[in-house]
Amino acid sequence: MAYGQTGTGKTYTLARLGEEDTAARGIMVRAMEDVLADVLLETDSVSVSYLQLYMETIQDLLNPTNDNISIVEDPKSGDVSLPGATLVEIRDQQSFVELLRLGELHRFAANTKLNTESSRSHAILMVHIKRSIKGRDSALSSENCSNSHMVKMLKPPIVRKGKLLVVDLAGSERIDKSGSEGHILEEAKSINMSLSALGKFINSQAENSGHVPFRDSKLTRLLCDSFGGTARSSLVITIGPSPRHRGETTSTIMFGQRAMQVENVLKLKEEFDYKSLSRRQNSQLDKLIVEHERQQKAFEDEIERLTIGEQSQISDAKRNYADALESSQVSAVEEVADLKEILQKESLLRKNAEEEVNNLKNLVALWKTSEESKNSEILKLRKMLKEEVSQKEKLEGEIAILQSQLLQLSSHADEVNGEKASIAKLFDQVGLHKILSLLEAGDADVQIHALKDVANLAAEEANQDKIVEAGGLTSLLMLLRTSEDEAIHRVAAGAIANLAMNETNQELIMTQGGISLLSMTATNAEDPQTLRMVAGAIANLCGNDKLQTKLRGEGGIKALLGMVRCRHPDVLAQVARGVANFAKCESRASSQGTKKERSLLIEDGALPWIVQNANNEASPIRRHIELALCHLAQLEVNTKDMISGGALWELVRISQDCSREDIRTLAHRTLISSPIFVAEMRRLRINY
């Protein structure tokens, strides 16, 4: 197992394939070389599973659709297994390397300030080895030859089983140093929680504690054999040379020292191969069953022959007796049958008459009950109508008072304690539901003041859920749909942009047709500030992996690109941010194997504008465009369009002249990892 801060070389140490330089092979490749050199493939079996523990769910890197594998623990032996994981039998070293390459493509990774390709999951390689041990039956007694032969037949062979576990832990990180946010922040929290559970697990083992918390996380459950169990365990700790990370380095070394104090008791695991014994017993049982069925069939045939003879004699006797009685009983039987038919008809008529009388009685009773309930319901409805009229008059009075209070408080906001103090005062005095009710007022000034207050409240994450639950999002979208005032459009779009910073709200905005309304607003607006708000809202939606296809299908990308007509730097910066977010999601989907087709941005004609602004004078625009180019280049299917569109030259410039080292490194790695880019740079004689 490798443990350490993010970016210090854990994956390099364990998972490096070393195809170009064999000296650079990682521990996984070297370990499998030793295993294959020491087994006989004719009699031994070597199988491999490759998994990742991501956000406390175990996912199969060899079969990405298998994304929620459960852990099963043997109640007797305590052994831990993963019965749902893909198990691939290995015959040679090359097939193992291909499996590792396939698994690495499906691992989750992200770009942070500490590492441009930081692992966001724990990778777990499991190698299972089985070996049959023969020649163990010679000690059996041979006094009785037949008995000895039966004992040998029932004696199962012994199988020895071994398991190699190689764990590439995700790196620990401090949020203030890594700069993680959004979904990457949630990943970092999950990683740090699982590593914290591992530290508690190691501490309790090192201190010989009476309680070992190996059930606190799925990672510790998988490693319960490796620390304090029956396995031989090795730990690699990795540290960085920078004095800036002195605290993380000290913590890593202390972790290694505690782990060295854990003592394991090695055990040889053997089991009997009862399956082969069961097959031999089943074969003997089948022979006995066939013989029994043959004898049973012969017995049944004899019984059937005797039964047929007896039945023939009985039939003859019955026929003779019936012929004798038939002549004397025919007339009596006919008379009895006529009387029975008359009696049945009379009984049926009487029964029908009784049922009709009962039905009429029930109808009369139901009519009386219904009349009474209707009279009571009419009285209740009249009373409710009076109460509704009274309540409506009361609400109209309150709305008039609230409109007056809102105008007074909004005009007073710039004089006393600043804008935040006025919003807090308004929220406490008036209440969210009453503020939202003013969005439906007939006065445009009242609506604008209420919208500003909602937008300021939505800027704080703690208020967003309350606004959505109170119907604020629905009201904002309704104003975009119905109002013709551009000032209302501008403030409403700003409030929606603030709510769109939350992933759950993003899905609600898309579900309620928000992208279509934002696109329509962007088409009709001329004010740069309105366009900046709309572009910001769409840019936030572009960062959601689940919504990309729907966002593009409802015209979100075309609306975003259409706003570049404004040429205002703030609008262009939001457009560039949206393009970068969309390209980043496509790159992540490609690395996970869920996207193979050409980028939707390129299909919608965004590439010429991206290339044109890759070296824009405004730093925010240029930084987002550079990231968008790097992410687009990671999809191999985009490379030909990027070469023909001039993006290759911009990528070369970014890899050499970009002011940010992480973007410069990402561009360089993207260029050299693409065979098409490499061939084109050689053709153009570009030094890279």
XYZ file of C-alpha atoms in Angstrom:
688
model
C 0.000 0.000 0.000
C 1.199 3.526 -0.834
C 0.273 6.432 1.481
C 1.138 10.115 1.287
C 0.195 13.651 0.270
C -1.286 14.211 -3.185
C 1.278 14.657 -5.928
C 4.188 12.897 -4.133
C 4.419 9.834 -6.416
C 2.163 7.067 -5.103
C 0.643 6.185 -8.491
C 4.086 6.573 -10.116
C 5.538 4.040 -7.641
C 2.755 1.452 -7.867
C 0.970 1.689 -11.225
C 3.667 2.779 -13.724
C 3.555 0.403 -16.736
C 7.150 1.021 -17.891
C 6.480 0.146 -21.530
C 9.026 2.589 -22.914
C 11.608 2.095 -20.142
C 11.510 -1.212 -18.242
C 13.462 0.355 -15.373
C 10.425 2.598 -14.715
C 8.054 -0.315 -14.028
C 5.825 0.076 -10.978
C 5.311 -2.413 -8.155
C 2.145 -3.842 -9.746
C 3.967 -4.881 -12.947
C 7.041 -6.175 -11.093
C 4.918 -8.180 -8.625
C 3.011 -9.894 -11.434
C 6.301 -10.775 -13.186
C 7.432 -12.587 -10.023
C 4.068 -14.355 -9.650
C 4.000 -15.601 -13.261
C 7.613 -16.779 -12.973
C 6.757 -19.011 -9.992
C 3.497 -20.680 -11.121
C 2.674 -23.521 -13.517
C -0.192 -22.368 -15.704
C -1.135 -26.029 -16.448
C -2.064 -26.710 -12.804
C -2.176 -23.293 -11.109
C -4.705 -20.483 -11.584
C -3.964 -16.721 -11.502
C -6.926 -14.280 -11.644
C -7.020 -10.479 -11.347
C -9.609 -7.886 -10.245
C -8.967 -4.126 -10.537
C -11.244 -1.816 -8.518
C -11.533 1.732 -7.248
C -13.081 3.037 -4.015
C -14.730 6.327 -5.025
C -16.973 8.361 -2.685
C -17.424 5.247 -0.431
C -18.637 3.087 -3.354
C -16.597 0.217 -4.812
C -16.502 0.411 -8.640
C -15.117 -2.080 -11.163
C -12.370 -0.491 -13.305
C -12.542 -3.441 -15.754
C -16.340 -3.054 -16.154
C -17.426 0.587 -15.425
C -21.140 -0.322 -15.494
C -20.577 -2.383 -12.338
C -20.409 0.684 -10.042
C -21.723 -0.486 -6.650
C -20.002 -3.694 -5.493
C -20.821 -4.967 -2.005
C -18.359 -6.389 0.535
C -19.096 -9.893 1.873
C -17.491 -11.176 5.075
C -17.325 -14.895 5.954
C -18.906 -15.163 9.440
C -16.683 -18.158 10.337
C -13.230 -17.266 8.987
C -13.645 -13.481 8.821
C -12.285 -13.432 5.236
C -13.409 -10.448 3.137
C -14.411 -10.925 -0.519
C -16.042 -8.957 -3.360
C -18.271 -11.480 -5.192
C -19.606 -8.893 -7.657
C -16.196 -7.820 -9.040
C -14.956 -8.838 -12.507
C -12.361 -11.635 -12.212
C -10.055 -12.079 -15.255
C -7.709 -15.083 -15.560
C -4.145 -14.068 -16.484
C -1.957 -16.244 -18.731
C 0.934 -13.893 -19.558
C 2.448 -10.532 -18.595
C 1.191 -8.645 -21.665
C -2.477 -9.392 -20.921
C -1.954 -8.108 -17.363
C -0.433 -4.838 -18.629
C -3.411 -4.390 -20.984
C -5.804 -4.819 -18.037
C -3.887 -2.200 -16.026
C -4.035 0.242 -18.947
C -7.801 -0.340 -19.313
C -8.362 0.190 -15.593
C -6.328 3.427 -15.471
C -8.534 4.917 -18.221
C -11.582 4.528 -15.960
C -10.013 6.003 -12.773
C -11.360 9.336 -11.592
C -8.823 12.201 -11.752
C -9.073 15.984 -11.495
C -6.977 19.109 -11.882
C -6.094 20.864 -8.583
C -3.547 23.449 -7.538
C -1.347 20.686 -6.092
C -1.588 18.211 -8.976
C -2.905 18.638 -12.522
C -4.034 15.006 -12.620
C -4.872 14.156 -9.019
C -6.341 10.694 -8.318
C -9.792 11.062 -6.754
C -10.193 7.406 -5.761
C -8.316 4.569 -4.067
C -7.168 1.984 -6.664
C -7.172 -1.659 -5.476
C -5.492 -4.494 -7.440
C -6.438 -8.010 -6.226
C -4.491 -11.046 -7.522
C -5.942 -14.492 -6.595
C -3.742 -17.647 -6.902
C -4.913 -21.276 -6.473
C -2.648 -24.367 -6.374
C -3.766 -28.002 -5.999
C -1.619 -30.164 -3.662
C -1.588 -33.853 -4.686
C -0.015 -37.056 -3.211
C -1.498 -36.540 0.285
C -3.470 -39.864 0.413
C -0.498 -42.289 0.920
C -0.968 -42.346 4.707
C -4.400 -44.001 4.478
C -4.779 -47.516 5.860
C -4.688 -50.360 3.297
C -5.860 -53.248 5.526
C -9.164 -53.578 3.680
C -8.659 -53.041 -0.041
C -12.301 -52.246 -0.863
C -12.707 -49.894 2.101
C -9.382 -48.215 1.335
C -10.452 -47.725 -2.266
C -13.698 -46.058 -1.184
C -11.868 -43.806 1.313
C -9.444 -42.687 -1.401
C -12.326 -41.962 -3.731
C -14.005 -39.815 -1.053
C -10.771 -38.024 -0.021
C -10.802 -34.577 -1.734
C -7.557 -32.957 -2.946
C -6.186 -29.975 -0.971
C -6.109 -26.493 -2.516
C -3.820 -23.690 -1.330
C -5.075 -20.174 -1.977
C -3.137 -16.901 -1.960
C -4.187 -13.281 -2.454
C -1.989 -10.291 -3.336
C -3.511 -6.874 -2.583
C -1.876 -3.700 -4.016
C -3.542 -0.435 -2.903
C -2.818 2.974 -4.490
C -4.435 5.346 -1.991
C -5.736 8.728 -3.144
C -3.558 11.527 -1.773
C -4.478 13.467 1.331
C -4.887 17.206 0.690
C -5.703 20.430 2.469
C -8.529 22.344 0.822
C -6.847 25.735 1.264
C -3.815 24.454 -0.671
C -5.526 22.356 -3.344
C -8.219 24.947 -4.128
C -10.864 22.245 -4.554
C -14.429 23.414 -5.041
C -17.776 22.054 -6.130
C -17.822 18.328 -6.870
C -14.001 18.106 -6.509
C -14.392 19.461 -2.963
C -16.885 16.679 -2.137
C -14.379 14.142 -3.529
C -11.619 15.610 -1.331
C -13.847 15.368 1.755
C -14.615 11.709 1.043
C -10.890 10.935 0.489
C -9.829 12.630 3.725
C -12.615 10.876 5.696
C -11.548 7.419 4.475
C -7.849 8.196 5.184
C -8.825 9.424 8.656
C -10.675 6.136 9.287
C -7.550 4.260 8.102
C -5.403 6.243 10.568
C -7.732 5.370 13.479
C -7.669 1.736 12.361
C -3.813 1.687 12.331
C -3.616 3.470 15.722
C -5.903 0.954 17.440
C -3.860 -1.937 15.979
C -0.532 -0.389 17.037
C -1.809 0.265 20.579
C -3.388 -3.245 20.903
C -6.746 -1.596 21.571
C -9.636 -3.823 22.617
C -11.808 -2.313 19.855
C -10.533 -2.077 16.269
C -12.826 0.211 14.165
C -12.385 -1.632 10.870
C -16.064 -1.113 9.968
C -15.813 2.718 9.926
C -15.162 2.724 6.158
C -15.077 0.328 3.225
C -11.306 0.923 2.896
C -10.568 -0.413 6.396
C -12.897 -3.390 5.836
C -10.898 -4.335 2.730
C -7.576 -3.969 4.605
C -8.512 -5.786 7.851
C -6.400 -8.816 6.770
C -3.420 -6.635 5.885
C -2.975 -4.876 9.258
C -3.174 -7.037 12.362
C -4.491 -9.964 10.313
C -2.924 -13.026 8.652
C -1.103 -11.351 5.743
C 2.454 -10.201 5.112
C 2.121 -6.424 4.624
C 4.398 -3.716 3.174
C 3.791 0.044 3.301
C 5.297 2.702 1.013
C 5.039 6.297 2.250
C 5.712 9.182 -0.150
C 6.670 12.751 0.783
C 7.471 15.961 -1.091
C 10.617 18.107 -0.749
C 8.846 21.476 -0.426
C 9.088 23.164 3.018
C 5.595 24.541 2.367
C 4.225 21.039 3.029
C 6.286 20.368 6.192
C 3.156 19.590 8.229
C 1.879 17.012 5.712
C 5.359 15.419 5.513
C 5.550 15.049 9.308
C 2.036 13.536 9.431
C 2.927 11.015 6.713
C 6.124 9.875 8.493
C 4.265 9.496 11.808
C 1.650 7.370 10.019
C 4.418 5.086 8.750
C 5.961 4.797 12.233
C 2.614 3.803 13.746
C 2.023 1.248 11.018
C 5.428 -0.377 11.750
C 4.169 -1.205 15.248
C 1.331 -3.412 13.945
C 2.121 -7.140 14.209
C 0.643 -9.700 11.805
C 0.434 -13.467 12.353
C 1.127 -15.280 9.072
C -1.022 -18.337 8.371
C -1.042 -20.937 5.626
C -4.546 -21.192 4.151
C -5.588 -24.596 2.794
C -9.007 -26.027 1.961
C -10.370 -29.276 0.594
C -11.604 -29.401 -2.992
C -15.058 -30.736 -2.241
C -16.283 -29.885 -5.738
C -14.348 -32.735 -7.404
C -15.471 -35.115 -4.638
C -19.059 -33.976 -5.184
C -18.798 -34.644 -8.924
C -17.642 -38.254 -8.327
C -20.447 -38.848 -5.825
C -23.018 -37.345 -8.208
C -21.825 -39.707 -10.976
C -22.314 -42.766 -8.738
C -25.676 -41.444 -7.570
C -26.829 -40.993 -11.203
C -26.050 -44.677 -11.952
C -28.033 -45.845 -8.905
C -30.973 -43.589 -9.863
C -31.050 -44.987 -13.434
C -31.113 -48.599 -12.136
C -33.843 -47.748 -9.622
C -35.955 -46.049 -12.312
C -35.596 -49.127 -14.582
C -36.863 -51.488 -11.844
C -39.632 -49.054 -10.886
C -40.836 -48.869 -14.511
C -40.978 -52.679 -14.815
C -43.041 -52.874 -11.617
C -45.418 -50.151 -12.802
C -45.907 -51.901 -16.178
C -46.939 -55.126 -14.405
C -49.377 -53.231 -12.145
C -50.879 -51.472 -15.178
C -51.403 -54.820 -17.006
C -53.255 -56.327 -14.016
C -55.332 -53.145 -13.538
C -56.496 -53.128 -17.174
C -57.688 -56.749 -16.875
C -59.655 -56.056 -13.696
C -61.237 -52.901 -15.123
C -62.412 -54.821 -18.197
C -64.203 -57.374 -16.017
C -65.825 -54.636 -13.865
C -67.051 -52.776 -16.984
C -68.742 -55.896 -18.334
C -70.555 -56.474 -15.021
C -71.763 -52.850 -14.825
C -73.041 -52.912 -18.392
C -75.106 -56.090 -17.762
C -76.595 -54.620 -14.558
C -77.512 -51.304 -16.246
C -79.294 -53.058 -19.104
C -81.428 -54.964 -16.598
C -82.523 -51.834 -14.688
C -82.967 -49.538 -17.668
C -86.324 -50.901 -18.874
C -87.993 -50.633 -15.425
C -86.745 -47.164 -14.368
C -86.992 -45.060 -17.558
C -90.541 -43.782 -16.966
C -90.011 -42.975 -13.249
C -86.807 -41.053 -13.969
C -88.506 -38.870 -16.606
C -91.340 -37.889 -14.238
C -88.936 -36.961 -11.408
C -86.871 -34.849 -13.811
C -89.943 -32.825 -14.870
C -90.925 -32.082 -11.260
C -87.360 -30.968 -10.410
C -87.293 -28.549 -13.351
C -90.642 -26.931 -12.305
C -89.421 -26.537 -8.694
C -86.163 -24.897 -9.792
C -88.002 -22.303 -11.924
C -90.306 -21.318 -9.023
C -87.378 -20.977 -6.613
C -85.482 -18.750 -9.067
C -88.474 -16.400 -9.568
C -88.928 -16.002 -5.796
C -85.244 -15.270 -5.275
C -85.219 -12.582 -7.990
C -88.275 -10.847 -6.459
C -86.632 -10.742 -2.997
C -83.418 -9.267 -4.429
C -85.341 -6.517 -6.268
C -87.211 -5.514 -3.062
C -83.919 -5.315 -1.116
C -82.331 -3.175 -3.838
C -85.202 -0.695 -3.739
C -84.921 -0.391 0.080
C -81.175 0.288 -0.194
C -81.712 2.960 -2.866
C -84.244 4.799 -0.681
C -81.842 4.759 2.305
C -78.923 5.993 0.167
C -81.033 8.836 -1.274
C -81.960 10.061 2.213
C -78.333 9.907 3.400
C -77.080 11.704 0.260
C -79.622 14.515 0.670
C -78.534 15.127 4.278
C -74.792 15.147 3.365
C -75.390 17.556 0.461
C -77.231 20.011 2.710
C -74.358 19.853 5.224
C -71.762 20.335 2.466
C -73.604 23.419 1.138
C -73.492 25.023 4.593
C -69.730 24.305 4.896
C -69.010 25.766 1.441
C -70.889 28.974 2.287
C -68.882 29.346 5.488
C -65.583 28.697 3.667
C -66.498 31.261 0.987
C -67.014 33.930 3.632
C -63.675 33.073 5.248
C -61.883 33.219 1.840
C -63.337 36.667 1.116
C -62.203 37.907 4.536
C -58.717 36.370 4.088
C -58.353 37.906 0.606
C -59.162 41.399 1.928
C -56.642 40.892 4.750
C -53.881 39.721 2.328
C -54.492 42.673 -0.007
C -53.990 45.023 2.953
C -50.775 43.228 3.979
C -49.405 43.400 0.382
C -49.974 47.162 0.312
C -48.150 47.526 3.641
C -45.280 45.276 2.442
C -44.879 47.283 -0.768
C -44.540 50.458 1.274
C -42.049 48.802 3.703
C -39.981 47.377 0.840
C -39.629 50.760 -0.882
C -38.691 52.438 2.420
C -36.133 49.779 3.402
C -34.570 49.647 -0.080
C -34.142 53.470 -0.127
C -32.665 53.332 3.377
C -30.197 50.490 2.476
C -27.397 52.776 1.228
C -27.558 55.059 4.280
C -27.401 52.675 7.253
C -24.898 49.754 7.665
C -24.595 48.972 3.915
C -26.539 46.632 1.639
C -26.057 43.381 3.652
C -27.395 44.990 6.815
C -30.518 46.176 4.977
C -31.121 42.765 3.420
C -30.742 41.057 6.815
C -33.076 43.633 8.339
C -35.589 43.125 5.529
C -35.396 39.330 5.872
C -35.999 39.505 9.650
C -38.797 42.065 9.513
C -40.725 40.930 6.440
C -39.931 37.232 5.868
C -38.930 35.314 2.721
C -42.459 34.281 1.684
C -43.710 37.849 1.786
C -40.697 39.117 -0.207
C -41.369 36.487 -2.870
C -45.032 37.472 -2.983
C -43.964 40.979 -4.082
C -42.476 39.470 -7.262
C -46.081 39.201 -8.500
C -46.911 42.858 -7.729
C -48.237 45.025 -10.560
C -45.710 47.820 -9.894
C -42.420 47.300 -11.837
C -40.401 49.309 -9.261
C -41.662 47.063 -6.442
C -40.780 43.966 -8.488
C -37.239 45.238 -9.180
C -36.607 46.052 -5.502
C -37.903 42.606 -4.482
C -35.743 40.951 -7.173
C -32.618 42.721 -5.891
C -33.302 41.493 -2.382
C -33.850 37.907 -3.618
C -30.642 38.085 -5.690
C -28.622 39.287 -2.675
C -30.113 36.535 -0.490
C -29.330 33.921 -3.180
C -25.653 34.981 -3.165
C -25.312 33.251 0.219
C -25.388 29.430 0.037
C -27.297 29.156 3.329
C -30.317 30.946 1.809
C -30.486 29.089 -1.517
C -32.403 26.020 -0.319
C -34.934 28.247 1.489
C -35.529 30.333 -1.650
C -36.069 27.235 -3.827
C -38.345 25.527 -1.279
C -40.459 28.709 -1.022
C -41.001 28.742 -4.817
C -38.513 31.533 -5.543
C -36.897 29.746 -8.510
C -40.288 29.199 -10.160
C -41.171 32.886 -9.683
C -37.839 34.041 -11.191
C -38.324 31.867 -14.280
C -41.916 33.111 -14.619
C -40.669 36.730 -14.680
C -38.257 35.868 -17.503
C -41.154 34.329 -19.423
C -43.813 37.026 -18.879
C -42.067 40.372 -18.241
C -40.921 42.678 -21.054
C -38.850 44.974 -18.773
C -35.106 44.437 -19.405
C -34.223 45.688 -15.918
C -36.360 42.888 -14.482
C -34.677 40.424 -16.864
C -31.207 41.583 -15.714
C -31.860 41.242 -11.968
C -33.816 37.967 -12.361
C -30.984 36.456 -14.436
C -28.488 37.486 -11.744
C -30.544 35.757 -9.044
C -30.812 32.605 -11.197
C -27.026 32.690 -11.744
C -26.497 32.714 -7.965
C -28.899 29.774 -7.489
C -27.174 27.904 -10.362
C -23.991 27.603 -8.287
C -25.705 24.689 -6.460
C -25.730 21.326 -8.326
C -29.249 20.394 -7.124
C -30.614 23.786 -8.238
C -28.976 23.296 -11.659
C -31.124 20.226 -12.302
C -34.259 22.088 -11.153
C -33.487 25.004 -13.493
C -33.133 22.607 -16.444
C -36.279 20.654 -15.471
C -38.398 23.844 -15.349
C -37.247 25.001 -18.817
C -34.756 27.520 -17.476
C -32.207 27.141 -20.287
C -34.822 27.945 -22.943
C -35.877 31.085 -21.042
C -32.247 32.184 -20.544
C -31.543 31.593 -24.260
C -34.588 33.696 -25.232
C -33.485 36.455 -22.844
C -29.967 36.426 -24.333
C -31.401 36.752 -27.861
C -33.589 39.781 -27.016
C -31.233 41.625 -24.612
C -28.901 44.479 -25.652
C -27.630 45.708 -22.264
C -24.130 44.272 -21.493
C -24.979 43.821 -17.804
C -28.068 41.755 -18.674
C -25.992 39.615 -21.050
C -23.304 39.199 -18.362
C -25.890 37.865 -15.874
C -27.413 35.465 -18.437
C -23.966 34.254 -19.550
C -22.969 33.671 -15.919
C -26.063 31.536 -15.282
C -25.464 29.404 -18.418
C -21.738 29.089 -17.533
C -22.658 27.621 -14.144
C -24.999 25.104 -15.814
C -22.193 24.111 -18.236
C -20.215 22.675 -15.317
C -22.759 19.883 -14.598
C -21.795 16.516 -16.199
C -25.382 15.218 -16.152
C -26.947 18.168 -18.010
C -24.627 18.615 -20.998
C -26.711 16.859 -23.659
C -29.960 18.489 -22.521
C -28.320 21.922 -22.191
C -27.030 21.736 -25.769
C -30.317 20.288 -27.076
C -32.313 23.241 -25.667
C -30.005 25.806 -27.322
C -27.791 26.681 -24.361
C -24.465 26.465 -26.257
C -25.728 28.489 -29.233
C -27.135 31.139 -26.868
C -23.802 31.320 -24.997
C -21.818 31.720 -28.227
C -24.369 34.218 -29.579
C -23.617 36.641 -26.719
C -20.073 37.300 -28.034
C -21.733 39.851 -30.339
C -21.714 42.247 -27.371
C -17.844 42.319 -27.282
C -17.969 43.597 -23.676
C -15.029 42.099 -21.689
C -17.227 41.034 -18.756
C -19.646 39.214 -21.081
C -16.785 37.562 -22.987
C -15.222 36.404 -19.684
C -18.463 34.639 -18.685
C -18.772 33.058 -22.151
C -15.159 31.803 -21.904
C -15.847 30.377 -18.432
C -18.914 28.509 -19.726
C -16.935 27.076 -22.658
C -14.153 25.927 -20.286
C -16.656 24.285 -17.910
C -18.372 22.457 -20.790
C -15.054 21.250 -22.266
C -13.866 20.089 -18.851
C -17.003 17.933 -18.380
C -16.538 16.415 -21.848
C -12.880 15.624 -21.027
C -13.907 13.941 -17.770
C -16.583 11.886 -19.568
C -13.969 10.797 -22.144
C -11.530 9.672 -19.444
C -14.345 7.628 -17.845
C -15.159 5.995 -21.189
C -18.708 7.432 -21.449
C -17.982 9.800 -24.370
C -16.288 8.868 -27.642
C -17.873 11.194 -30.192
C -16.715 14.655 -31.307
C -17.106 17.589 -28.906
C -20.519 19.305 -28.946
C -18.699 22.663 -28.779
C -16.937 21.929 -32.077
C -20.189 20.749 -33.657
C -21.859 24.062 -32.665
C -18.990 26.092 -34.247
C -17.264 27.315 -31.080
C -13.697 26.406 -32.184
C -12.970 29.511 -34.377
C -13.966 31.873 -31.547
C -11.922 29.857 -29.025
C -8.794 30.009 -31.246
C -9.346 33.721 -31.926
C -9.456 34.560 -28.176
C -6.769 32.115 -26.967
C -4.327 35.027 -26.607
C -6.852 37.678 -25.522
C -5.425 40.672 -23.640
C -7.934 40.199 -20.769
C -6.505 37.682 -18.300
C -9.860 36.074 -17.256
C -10.823 35.463 -20.895
C -7.399 34.097 -21.856
C -7.114 31.779 -18.816
C -10.526 30.138 -19.438
C -9.887 29.783 -23.187
C -6.499 28.119 -22.525
C -8.137 25.586 -20.203
C -10.898 24.938 -22.769
C -8.311 24.211 -25.490
C -6.426 21.770 -23.220
C -9.620 19.883 -22.328
C -10.838 19.743 -25.947
C -7.459 18.337 -27.017
C -7.800 15.412 -24.591
C -10.513 13.910 -26.856
C -8.591 12.194 -29.652
C -11.612 12.528 -31.959
C -11.249 16.369 -31.790
C -7.604 16.512 -32.912
C -8.199 16.735 -36.689
C -10.676 19.614 -36.291
C -8.267 21.409 -33.950
C -5.364 21.010 -36.389
C -7.407 22.322 -39.327
C -8.777 25.174 -37.167
C -5.335 26.393 -36.029
C -5.721 25.255 -32.421
C -2.481 23.221 -32.543
C -0.349 26.373 -32.741
C -2.185 27.834 -29.729
C -1.626 24.628 -27.731
C 2.114 24.766 -28.517
C 2.189 28.420 -27.420
C 0.323 27.604 -24.187
C 2.729 24.724 -23.391
C 5.675 27.150 -23.720
C 4.484 30.654 -22.743
C 1.468 30.263 -20.414
C 1.927 32.143 -17.136
C 0.312 29.346 -15.095
C 2.505 26.282 -14.654
C -0.378 23.800 -14.239
C -1.999 24.861 -17.534
C 1.399 24.840 -19.243
C 2.079 21.301 -17.982
C -1.406 20.103 -18.964
C -0.983 21.455 -22.507
C 2.434 19.815 -22.888
C 1.195 16.443 -21.623
C -1.846 16.617 -23.907
C 0.320 17.309 -26.966
C 2.787 14.476 -26.414
C 0.064 11.951 -25.509
C -1.757 12.354 -28.857
C -0.227 10.427 -31.794
C -1.989 12.730 -34.274
C -0.615 15.896 -32.644
C 2.879 14.403 -32.445
C 2.836 13.431 -36.151
C 1.597 16.899 -37.179
C 4.253 18.689 -35.070
C 6.950 16.542 -36.628
C 5.602 17.328 -40.081
C 5.621 21.063 -39.291
C 9.012 20.714 -37.501
C 7.678 22.194 -34.270
C 9.948 21.700 -31.232
C 8.028 20.338 -28.290
